[in-house]
mmCIF file of C-alpha atoms in Angstrom:
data_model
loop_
_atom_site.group_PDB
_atom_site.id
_atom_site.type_symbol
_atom_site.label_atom_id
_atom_site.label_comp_id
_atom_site.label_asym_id
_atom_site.label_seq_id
_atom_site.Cartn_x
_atom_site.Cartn_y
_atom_site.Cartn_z
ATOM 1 C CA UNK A 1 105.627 103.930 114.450
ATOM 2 C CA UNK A 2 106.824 101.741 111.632
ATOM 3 C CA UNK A 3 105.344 98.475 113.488
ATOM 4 C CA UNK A 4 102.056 100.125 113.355
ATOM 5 C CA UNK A 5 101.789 101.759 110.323
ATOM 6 C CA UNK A 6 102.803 98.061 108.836
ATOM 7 C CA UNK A 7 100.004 96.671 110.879
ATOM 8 C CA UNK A 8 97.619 99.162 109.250
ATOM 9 C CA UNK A 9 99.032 98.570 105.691
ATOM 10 C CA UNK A 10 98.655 94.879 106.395
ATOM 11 C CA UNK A 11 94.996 94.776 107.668
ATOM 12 C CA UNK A 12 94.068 97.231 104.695
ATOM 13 C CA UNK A 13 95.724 94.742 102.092
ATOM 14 C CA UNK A 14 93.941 92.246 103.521
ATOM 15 C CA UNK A 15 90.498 93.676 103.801
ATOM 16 C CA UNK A 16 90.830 94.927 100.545
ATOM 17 C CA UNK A 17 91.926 92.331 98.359
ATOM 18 C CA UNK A 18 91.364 89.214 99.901
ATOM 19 C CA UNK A 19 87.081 89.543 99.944
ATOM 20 C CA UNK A 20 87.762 90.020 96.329
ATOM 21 C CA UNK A 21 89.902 87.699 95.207
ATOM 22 C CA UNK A 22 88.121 85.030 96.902
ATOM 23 C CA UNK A 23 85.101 86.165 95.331
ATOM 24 C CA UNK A 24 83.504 83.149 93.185
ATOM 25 C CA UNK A 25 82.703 84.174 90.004
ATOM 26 C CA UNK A 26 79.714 81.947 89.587
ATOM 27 C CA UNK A 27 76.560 83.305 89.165
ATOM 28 C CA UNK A 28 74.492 83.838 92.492
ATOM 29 C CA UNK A 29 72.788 80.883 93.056
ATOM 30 C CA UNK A 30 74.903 77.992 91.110
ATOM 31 C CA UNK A 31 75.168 75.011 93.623
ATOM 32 C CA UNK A 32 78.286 73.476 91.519
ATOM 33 C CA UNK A 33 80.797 74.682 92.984
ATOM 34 C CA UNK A 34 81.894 76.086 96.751
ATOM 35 C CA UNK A 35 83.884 79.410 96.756
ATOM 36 C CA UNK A 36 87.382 78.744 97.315
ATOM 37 C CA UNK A 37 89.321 79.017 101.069
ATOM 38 C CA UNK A 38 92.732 78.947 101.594
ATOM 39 C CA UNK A 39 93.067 75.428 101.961
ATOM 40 C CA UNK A 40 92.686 74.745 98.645
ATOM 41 C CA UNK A 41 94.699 77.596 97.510
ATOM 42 C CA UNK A 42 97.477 76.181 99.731
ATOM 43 C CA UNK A 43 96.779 72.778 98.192
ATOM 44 C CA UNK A 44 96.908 74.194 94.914
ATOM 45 C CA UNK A 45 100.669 75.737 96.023
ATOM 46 C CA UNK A 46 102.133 72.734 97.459
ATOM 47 C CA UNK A 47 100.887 70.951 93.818
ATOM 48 C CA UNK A 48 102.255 73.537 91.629
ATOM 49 C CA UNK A 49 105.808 73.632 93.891
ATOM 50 C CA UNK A 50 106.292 69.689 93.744
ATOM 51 C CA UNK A 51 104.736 69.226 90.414
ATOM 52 C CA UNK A 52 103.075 66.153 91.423
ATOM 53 C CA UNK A 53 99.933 65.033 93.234
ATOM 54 C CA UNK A 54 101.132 62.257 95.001
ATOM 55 C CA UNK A 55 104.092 64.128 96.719
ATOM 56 C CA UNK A 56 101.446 67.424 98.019
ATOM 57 C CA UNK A 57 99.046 64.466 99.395
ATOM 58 C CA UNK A 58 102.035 63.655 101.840
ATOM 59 C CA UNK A 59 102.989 66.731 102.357
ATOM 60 C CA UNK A 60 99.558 67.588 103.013
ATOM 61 C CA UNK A 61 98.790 64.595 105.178
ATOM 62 C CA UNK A 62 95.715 63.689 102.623
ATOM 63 C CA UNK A 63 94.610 61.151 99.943
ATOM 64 C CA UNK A 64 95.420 61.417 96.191
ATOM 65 C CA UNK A 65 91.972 61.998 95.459
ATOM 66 C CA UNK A 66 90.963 64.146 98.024
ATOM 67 C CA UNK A 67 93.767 66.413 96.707
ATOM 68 C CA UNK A 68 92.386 65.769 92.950
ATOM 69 C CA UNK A 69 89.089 67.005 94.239
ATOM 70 C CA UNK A 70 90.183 70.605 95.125
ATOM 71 C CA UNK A 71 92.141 71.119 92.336
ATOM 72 C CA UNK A 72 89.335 70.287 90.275
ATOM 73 C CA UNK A 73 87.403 72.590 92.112
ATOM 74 C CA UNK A 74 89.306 75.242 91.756
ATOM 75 C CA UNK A 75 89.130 75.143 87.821
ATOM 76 C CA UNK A 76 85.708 74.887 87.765
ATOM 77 C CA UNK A 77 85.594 77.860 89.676
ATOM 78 C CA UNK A 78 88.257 79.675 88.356
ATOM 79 C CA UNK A 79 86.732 78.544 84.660
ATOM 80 C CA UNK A 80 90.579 77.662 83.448
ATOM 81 C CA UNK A 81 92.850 74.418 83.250
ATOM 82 C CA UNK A 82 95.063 75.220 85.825
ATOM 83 C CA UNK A 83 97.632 72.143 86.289
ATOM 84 C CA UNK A 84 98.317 70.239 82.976
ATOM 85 C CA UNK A 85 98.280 66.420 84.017
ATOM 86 C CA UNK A 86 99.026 65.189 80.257
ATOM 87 C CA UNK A 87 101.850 62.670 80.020
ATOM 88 C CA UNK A 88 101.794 61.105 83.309
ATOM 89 C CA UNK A 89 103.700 64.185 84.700
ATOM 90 C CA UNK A 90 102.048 67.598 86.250
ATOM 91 C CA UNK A 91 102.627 71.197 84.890
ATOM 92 C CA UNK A 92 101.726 74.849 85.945
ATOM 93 C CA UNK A 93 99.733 76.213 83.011
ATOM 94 C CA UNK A 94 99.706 79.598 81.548
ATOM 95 C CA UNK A 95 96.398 80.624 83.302
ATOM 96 C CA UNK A 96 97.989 78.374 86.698
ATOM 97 C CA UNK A 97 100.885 80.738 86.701
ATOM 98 C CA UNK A 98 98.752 83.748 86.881
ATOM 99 C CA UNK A 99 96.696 82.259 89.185
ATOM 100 C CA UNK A 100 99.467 80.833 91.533
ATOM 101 C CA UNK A 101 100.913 84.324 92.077
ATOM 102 C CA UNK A 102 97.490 86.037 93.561
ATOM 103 C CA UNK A 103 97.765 82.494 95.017
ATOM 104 C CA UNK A 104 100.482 83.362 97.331
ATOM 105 C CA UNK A 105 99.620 86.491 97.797
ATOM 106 C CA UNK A 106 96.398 85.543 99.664
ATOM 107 C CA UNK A 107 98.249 83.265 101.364
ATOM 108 C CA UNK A 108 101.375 85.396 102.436
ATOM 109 C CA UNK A 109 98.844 88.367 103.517
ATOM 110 C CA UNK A 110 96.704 86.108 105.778
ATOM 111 C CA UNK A 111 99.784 84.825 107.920
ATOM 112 C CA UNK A 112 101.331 88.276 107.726
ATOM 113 C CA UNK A 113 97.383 89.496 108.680
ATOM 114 C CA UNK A 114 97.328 86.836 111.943
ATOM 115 C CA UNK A 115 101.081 87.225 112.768
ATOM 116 C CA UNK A 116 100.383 91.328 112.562
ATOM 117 C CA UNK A 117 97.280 90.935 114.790
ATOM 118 C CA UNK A 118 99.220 88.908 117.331
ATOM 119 C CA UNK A 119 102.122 90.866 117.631
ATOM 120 C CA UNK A 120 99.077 93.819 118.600
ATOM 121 C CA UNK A 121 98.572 91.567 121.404
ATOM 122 C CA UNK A 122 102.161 91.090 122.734
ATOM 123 C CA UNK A 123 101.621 87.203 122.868
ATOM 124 C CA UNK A 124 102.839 84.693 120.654
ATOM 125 C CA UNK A 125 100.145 82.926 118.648
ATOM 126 C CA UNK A 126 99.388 81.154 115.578
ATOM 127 C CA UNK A 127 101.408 78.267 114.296
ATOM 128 C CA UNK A 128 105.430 77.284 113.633
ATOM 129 C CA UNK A 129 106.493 74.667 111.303
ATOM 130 C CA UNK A 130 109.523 72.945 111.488
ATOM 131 C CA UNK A 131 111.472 70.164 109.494
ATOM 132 C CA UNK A 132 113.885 67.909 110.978
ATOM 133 C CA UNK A 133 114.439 64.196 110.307
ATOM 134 C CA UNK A 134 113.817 61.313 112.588
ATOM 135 C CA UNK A 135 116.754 60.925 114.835
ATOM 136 C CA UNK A 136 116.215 64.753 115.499
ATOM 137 C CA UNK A 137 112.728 64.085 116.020
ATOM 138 C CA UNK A 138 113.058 61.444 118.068
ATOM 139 C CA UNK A 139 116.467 62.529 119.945
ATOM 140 C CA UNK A 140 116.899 66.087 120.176
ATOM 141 C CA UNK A 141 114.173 68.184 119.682
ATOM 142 C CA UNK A 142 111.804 66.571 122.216
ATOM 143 C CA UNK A 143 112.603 68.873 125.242
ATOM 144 C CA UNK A 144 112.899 71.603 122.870
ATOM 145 C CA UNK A 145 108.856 71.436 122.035
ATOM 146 C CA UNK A 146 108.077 70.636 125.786
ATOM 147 C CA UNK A 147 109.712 73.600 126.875
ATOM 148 C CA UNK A 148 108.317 75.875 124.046
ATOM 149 C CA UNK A 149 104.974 74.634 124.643
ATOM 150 C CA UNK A 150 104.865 74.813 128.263
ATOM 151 C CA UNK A 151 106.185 78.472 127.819
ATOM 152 C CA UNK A 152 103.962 79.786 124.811
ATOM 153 C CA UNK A 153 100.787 77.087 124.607
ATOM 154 C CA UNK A 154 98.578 79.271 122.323
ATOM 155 C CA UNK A 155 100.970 78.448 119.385
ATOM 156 C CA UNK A 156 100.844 75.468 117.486
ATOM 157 C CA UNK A 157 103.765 73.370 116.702
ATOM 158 C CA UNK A 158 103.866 71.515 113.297
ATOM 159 C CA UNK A 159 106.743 68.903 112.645
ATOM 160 C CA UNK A 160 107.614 67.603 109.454
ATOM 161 C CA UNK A 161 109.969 64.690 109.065
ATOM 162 C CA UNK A 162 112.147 64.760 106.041
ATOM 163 C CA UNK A 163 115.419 64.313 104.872
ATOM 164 C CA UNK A 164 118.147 66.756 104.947
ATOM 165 C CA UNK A 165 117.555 67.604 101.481
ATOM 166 C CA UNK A 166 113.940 68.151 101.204
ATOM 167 C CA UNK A 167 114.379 69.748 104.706
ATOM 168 C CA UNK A 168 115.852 72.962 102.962
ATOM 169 C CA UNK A 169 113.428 73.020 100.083
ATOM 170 C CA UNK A 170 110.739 73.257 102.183
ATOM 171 C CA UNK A 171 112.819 75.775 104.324
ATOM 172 C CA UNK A 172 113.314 77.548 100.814
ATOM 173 C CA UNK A 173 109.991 77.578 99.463
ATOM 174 C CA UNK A 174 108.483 78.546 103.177
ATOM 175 C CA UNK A 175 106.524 75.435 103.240
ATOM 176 C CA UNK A 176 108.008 74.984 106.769
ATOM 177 C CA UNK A 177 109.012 77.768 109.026
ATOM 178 C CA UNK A 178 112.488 75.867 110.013
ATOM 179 C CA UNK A 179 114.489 72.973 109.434
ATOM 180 C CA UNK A 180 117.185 71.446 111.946
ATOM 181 C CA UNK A 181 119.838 69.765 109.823
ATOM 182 C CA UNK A 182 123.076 68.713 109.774
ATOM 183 C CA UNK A 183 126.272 71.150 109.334
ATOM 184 C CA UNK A 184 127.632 72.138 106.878
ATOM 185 C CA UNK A 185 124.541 74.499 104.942
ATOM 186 C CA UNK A 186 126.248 76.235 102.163
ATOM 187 C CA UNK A 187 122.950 77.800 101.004
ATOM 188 C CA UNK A 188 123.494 81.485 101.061
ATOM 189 C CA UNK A 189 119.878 82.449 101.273
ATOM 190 C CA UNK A 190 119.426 80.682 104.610
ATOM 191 C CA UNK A 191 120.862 82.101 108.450
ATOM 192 C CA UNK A 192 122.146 78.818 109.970
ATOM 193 C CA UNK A 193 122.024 79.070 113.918
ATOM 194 C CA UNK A 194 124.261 76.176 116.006
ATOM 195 C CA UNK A 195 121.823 74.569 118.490
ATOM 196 C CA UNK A 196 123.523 71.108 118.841
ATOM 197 C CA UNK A 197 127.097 69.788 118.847
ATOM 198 C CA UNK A 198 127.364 65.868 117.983
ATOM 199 C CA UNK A 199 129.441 63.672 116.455
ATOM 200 C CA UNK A 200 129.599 60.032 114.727
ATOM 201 C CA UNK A 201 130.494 56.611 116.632
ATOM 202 C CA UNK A 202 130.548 53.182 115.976
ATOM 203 C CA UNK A 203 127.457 51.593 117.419
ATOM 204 C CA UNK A 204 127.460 47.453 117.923
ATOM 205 C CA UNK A 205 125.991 45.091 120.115
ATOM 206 C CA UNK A 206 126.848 44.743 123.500
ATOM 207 C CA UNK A 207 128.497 41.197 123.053
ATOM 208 C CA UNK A 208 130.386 41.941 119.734
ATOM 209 C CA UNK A 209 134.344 42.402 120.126
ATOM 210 C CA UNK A 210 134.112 46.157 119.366
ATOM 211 C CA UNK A 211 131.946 46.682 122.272
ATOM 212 C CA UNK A 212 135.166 45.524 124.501
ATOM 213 C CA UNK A 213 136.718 48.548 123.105
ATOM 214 C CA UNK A 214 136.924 52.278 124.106
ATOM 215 C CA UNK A 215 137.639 53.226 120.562
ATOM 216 C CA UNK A 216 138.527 51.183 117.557
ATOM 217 C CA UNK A 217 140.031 52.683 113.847
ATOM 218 C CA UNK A 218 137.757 52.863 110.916
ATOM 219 C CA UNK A 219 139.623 50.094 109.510
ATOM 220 C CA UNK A 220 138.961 47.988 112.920
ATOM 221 C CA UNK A 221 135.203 48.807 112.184
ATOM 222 C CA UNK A 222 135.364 48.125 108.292
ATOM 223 C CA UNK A 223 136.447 44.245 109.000
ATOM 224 C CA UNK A 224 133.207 43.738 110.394
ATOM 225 C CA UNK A 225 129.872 44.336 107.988
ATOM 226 C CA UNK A 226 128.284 47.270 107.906
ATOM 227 C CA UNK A 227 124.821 49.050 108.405
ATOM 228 C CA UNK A 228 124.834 52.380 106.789
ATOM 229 C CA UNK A 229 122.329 55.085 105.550
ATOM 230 C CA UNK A 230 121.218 54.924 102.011
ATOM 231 C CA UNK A 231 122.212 58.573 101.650
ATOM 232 C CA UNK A 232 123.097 61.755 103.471
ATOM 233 C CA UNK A 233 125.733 63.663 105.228
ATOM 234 C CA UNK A 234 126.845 60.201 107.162
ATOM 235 C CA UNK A 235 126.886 57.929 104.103
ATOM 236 C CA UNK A 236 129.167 60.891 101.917
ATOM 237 C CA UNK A 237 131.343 61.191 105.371
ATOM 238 C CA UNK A 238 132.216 56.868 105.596
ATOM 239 C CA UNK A 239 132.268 56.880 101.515
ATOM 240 C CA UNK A 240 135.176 59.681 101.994
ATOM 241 C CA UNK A 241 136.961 57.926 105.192
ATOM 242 C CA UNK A 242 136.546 54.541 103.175
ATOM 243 C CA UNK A 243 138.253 56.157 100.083
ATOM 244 C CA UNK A 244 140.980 57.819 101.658
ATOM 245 C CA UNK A 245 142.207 54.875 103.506
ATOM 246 C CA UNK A 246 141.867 52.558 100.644
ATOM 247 C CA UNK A 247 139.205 49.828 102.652
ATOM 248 C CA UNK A 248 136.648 47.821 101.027
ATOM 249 C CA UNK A 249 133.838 47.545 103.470
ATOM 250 C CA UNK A 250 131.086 45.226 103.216
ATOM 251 C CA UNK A 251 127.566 46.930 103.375
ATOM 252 C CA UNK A 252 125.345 44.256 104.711
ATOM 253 C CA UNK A 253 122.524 46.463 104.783
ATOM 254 C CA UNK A 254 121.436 50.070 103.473
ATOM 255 C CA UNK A 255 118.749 51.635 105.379
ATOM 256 C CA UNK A 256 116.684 55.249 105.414
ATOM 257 C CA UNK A 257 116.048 55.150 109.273
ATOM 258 C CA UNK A 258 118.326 55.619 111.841
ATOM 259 C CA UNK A 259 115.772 53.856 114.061
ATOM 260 C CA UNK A 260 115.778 50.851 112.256
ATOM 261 C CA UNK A 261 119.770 50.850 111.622
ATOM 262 C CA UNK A 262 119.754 50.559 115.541
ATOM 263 C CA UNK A 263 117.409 47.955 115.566
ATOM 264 C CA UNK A 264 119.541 45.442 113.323
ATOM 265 C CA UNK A 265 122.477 46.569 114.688
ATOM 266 C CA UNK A 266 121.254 45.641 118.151
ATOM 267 C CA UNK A 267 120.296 42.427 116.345
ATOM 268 C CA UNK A 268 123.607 41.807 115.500
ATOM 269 C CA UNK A 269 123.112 42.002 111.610
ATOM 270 C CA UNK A 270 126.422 44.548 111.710
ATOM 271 C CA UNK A 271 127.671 47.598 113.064
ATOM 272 C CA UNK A 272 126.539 50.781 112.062
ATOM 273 C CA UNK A 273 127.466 54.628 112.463
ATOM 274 C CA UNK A 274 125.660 56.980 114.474
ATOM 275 C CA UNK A 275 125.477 60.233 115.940
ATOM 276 C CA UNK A 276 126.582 60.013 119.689
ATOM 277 C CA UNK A 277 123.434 61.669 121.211
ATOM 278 C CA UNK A 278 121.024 59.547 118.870
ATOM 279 C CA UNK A 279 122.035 55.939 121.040
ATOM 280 C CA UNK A 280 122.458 57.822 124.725
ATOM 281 C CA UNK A 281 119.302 55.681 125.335
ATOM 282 C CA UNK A 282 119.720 52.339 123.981
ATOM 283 C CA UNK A 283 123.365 52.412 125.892
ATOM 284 C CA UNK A 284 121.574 52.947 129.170
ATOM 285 C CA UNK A 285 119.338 50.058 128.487
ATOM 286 C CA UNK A 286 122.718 48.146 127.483
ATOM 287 C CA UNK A 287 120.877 47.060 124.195
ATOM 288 C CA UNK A 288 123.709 48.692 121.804
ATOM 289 C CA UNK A 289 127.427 49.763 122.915
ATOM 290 C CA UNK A 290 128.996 53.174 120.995
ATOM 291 C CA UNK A 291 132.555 53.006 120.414
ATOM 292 C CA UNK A 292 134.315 56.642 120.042
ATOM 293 C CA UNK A 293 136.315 56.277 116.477
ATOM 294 C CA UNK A 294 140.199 56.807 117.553
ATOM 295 C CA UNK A 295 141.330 58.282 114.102
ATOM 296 C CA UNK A 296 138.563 60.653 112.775
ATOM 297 C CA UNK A 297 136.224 62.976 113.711
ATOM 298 C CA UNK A 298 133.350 62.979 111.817
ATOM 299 C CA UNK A 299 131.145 65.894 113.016
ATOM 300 C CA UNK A 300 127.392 65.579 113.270
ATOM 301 C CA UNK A 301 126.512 69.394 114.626
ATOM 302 C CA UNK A 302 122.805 70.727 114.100
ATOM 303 C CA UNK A 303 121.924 73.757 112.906
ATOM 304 C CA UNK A 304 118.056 75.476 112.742
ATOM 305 C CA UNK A 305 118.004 77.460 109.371
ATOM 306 C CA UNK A 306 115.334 79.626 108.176
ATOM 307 C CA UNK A 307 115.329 81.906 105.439
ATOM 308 C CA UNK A 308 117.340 85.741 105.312
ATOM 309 C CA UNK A 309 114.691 87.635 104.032
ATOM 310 C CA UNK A 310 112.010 85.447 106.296
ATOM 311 C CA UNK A 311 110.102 88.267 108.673
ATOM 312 C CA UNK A 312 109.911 86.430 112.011
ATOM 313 C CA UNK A 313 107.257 86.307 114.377
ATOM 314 C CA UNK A 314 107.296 86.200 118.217
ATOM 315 C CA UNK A 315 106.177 82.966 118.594
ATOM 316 C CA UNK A 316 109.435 81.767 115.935
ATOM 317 C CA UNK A 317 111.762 84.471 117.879
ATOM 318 C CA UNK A 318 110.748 82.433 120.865
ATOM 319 C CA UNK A 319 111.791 79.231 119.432
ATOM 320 C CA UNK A 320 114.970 79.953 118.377
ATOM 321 C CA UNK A 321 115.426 81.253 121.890
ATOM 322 C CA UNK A 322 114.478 78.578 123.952
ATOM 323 C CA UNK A 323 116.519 76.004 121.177
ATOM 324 C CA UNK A 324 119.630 77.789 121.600
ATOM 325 C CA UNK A 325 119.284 78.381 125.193
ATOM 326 C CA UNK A 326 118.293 74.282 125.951
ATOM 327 C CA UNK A 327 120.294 72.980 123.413
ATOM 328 C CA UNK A 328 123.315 75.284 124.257
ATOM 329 C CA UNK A 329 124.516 73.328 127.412
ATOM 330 C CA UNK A 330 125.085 70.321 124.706
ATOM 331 C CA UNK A 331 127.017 73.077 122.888
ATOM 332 C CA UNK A 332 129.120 73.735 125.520
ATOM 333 C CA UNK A 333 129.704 70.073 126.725
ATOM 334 C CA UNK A 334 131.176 69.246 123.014
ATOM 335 C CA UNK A 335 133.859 72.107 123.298
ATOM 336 C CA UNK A 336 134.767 70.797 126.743
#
């Protein structure tokens, strides 16, 4: 009863409001400008979140100008300044603000209007989005999508690669449906799930003298110089470890891919930390060798997140499913 009646209240809403506020206000007839769409409304929002151009033509996998271009159509549509690009930096204007709240509105009604018509149907549809950064990309989420798409292939699956922090602000301002990221979130607006239990090694080449070892100290491992991330959970975690036994290391190199770390580190540049499950491969192929660290732990568990108050469809219900229920047998193996 509730389900429906929601359906109804959504459809109304929808039919209602949307015809009009999409309504161009130009006279009938005027060729200069085309009546908005959501696109550029949802161009618009990723602008006004980031406060810069440049950063929404990434996120929005188009050019600068392109993106300039439907602004600008907007507020000739609109007939108001809407993003104040004075002083080399980008602000919501008084007339923006206005119009970025029927903004969302629009926006949040048509994917509550397709989710609603979906869940009529009893099949997942439509589209997730989820955030995770390379390694988990690359690494862990692979049979994750296979699976998900071989189940449910009406829905579309959107990844976007970030880093951990700009992972949750997209989770946080619903740019993306979900990010998988490393533990601990502290965020209290987000539910964290477990999907993935991991930890760090030392990673070297197969003919360096760590490689002869099962496990070597942190201190073994600082004597030698070292690859490391730029920042993130790993870099904070060595800086700590580093700290607390009183060891100098030398940082050779500073890098923003784990990719590339194993590259070098394969090329015998230095060793490098990584998760365990992130080199499974290049062990295999005997191109790196991961040596267990005898006197820490340094956890590397993943977690999907996705916001409290978020009202999930099917087709995300489904996901987190099939992510727990795939990556729960590598849950399992790390309490063994």
């Amino acid at each position: 009863m509730n389900s429906d009646f929601h359906r109804r209240d959504v459809a109304s809403y929808v039919s209602t409001n949307i015809p009009s506020l999409l309504q161009s206000p130009r006279a009938p007839g005027d060729p200069k400008t085309a009546p908005m769409d959501f696109d550029q409304l949802e161009t618009f929002l990723e602008v006004a979140r980031l406060n810069s151009f440049s950063r929404a033509a990434e996120r929005r996998f188009r050019t600068q100008p392109a993106i300039s271009s439907q602004i600008r159509s907007l507020e000739e549509e609109v007939g108001a300044k809407l993003l104040d690009r004075s002083g080399g930096k980008v602000s919501v204007t008084a007339s923006g603000k206005l119009f970025q709240k029927f903004a969302e509105q629009i926006v949040g009604s048509r994917k509550a209007m397709l989710t609603a018509i979906a869940e009529t149907e009893r099949v997942p549809r439509g589209e997730i989005v989820v955030g995770a950064n390379e390694g988990t990309c690359l690494h862990i989420l692979p049979e994750v999508f296979a699976e998900f798409k071989k189940q449910y292939p009406n829905v579309g699956v959107n990844i976007k690669r970030a880093d951990y922090a700009k992972i949750l602000e997209s989770v946080v301002d619903n740019s993306v449906d979900f990010g998988v990221v490393s533990l601990p979130v502290t965020d209290a607006r987000l539910t964290v799930v477990l999907i993935h239990r991991d930890e760090l090694v030392i990673v070297a080449p197969p003919q360096h003298p760590l490689a002869k070892m099962k496990s070597a100290t942190i201190a073994q491992a600082a004597k030698f110089p070292l690859i490391v991330p730029k920042i993130g959970h790993t870099r904070d975690a060595l800086e700590n470890l580093f700290y607390e036994r009183k060891l100098k290391p030398r940082y050779t190199m500073e890098l923003d891919s784990s990719e590339l770390l194993k590259r070098f580190v394969a090329a015998d540049a230095g060793v490098g930390f990584i998760a365990r499950s992130n080199v499974l491969e290049d062990m295999r192929a005997n191109a790196l060798a991961a040596i267990t660290i005898s006197d820490a732990t340094i956890r590397r568990d993943l977690a999907l997140v996705f916001r409290k108050d978020k009202a999930l469809s099917r087709a995300a219900l489904a996901f987190i499913d099939i992510a727990v229920k795939i990556k729960g047998v590598d849950a399992a193996a790390g309490r063994k």
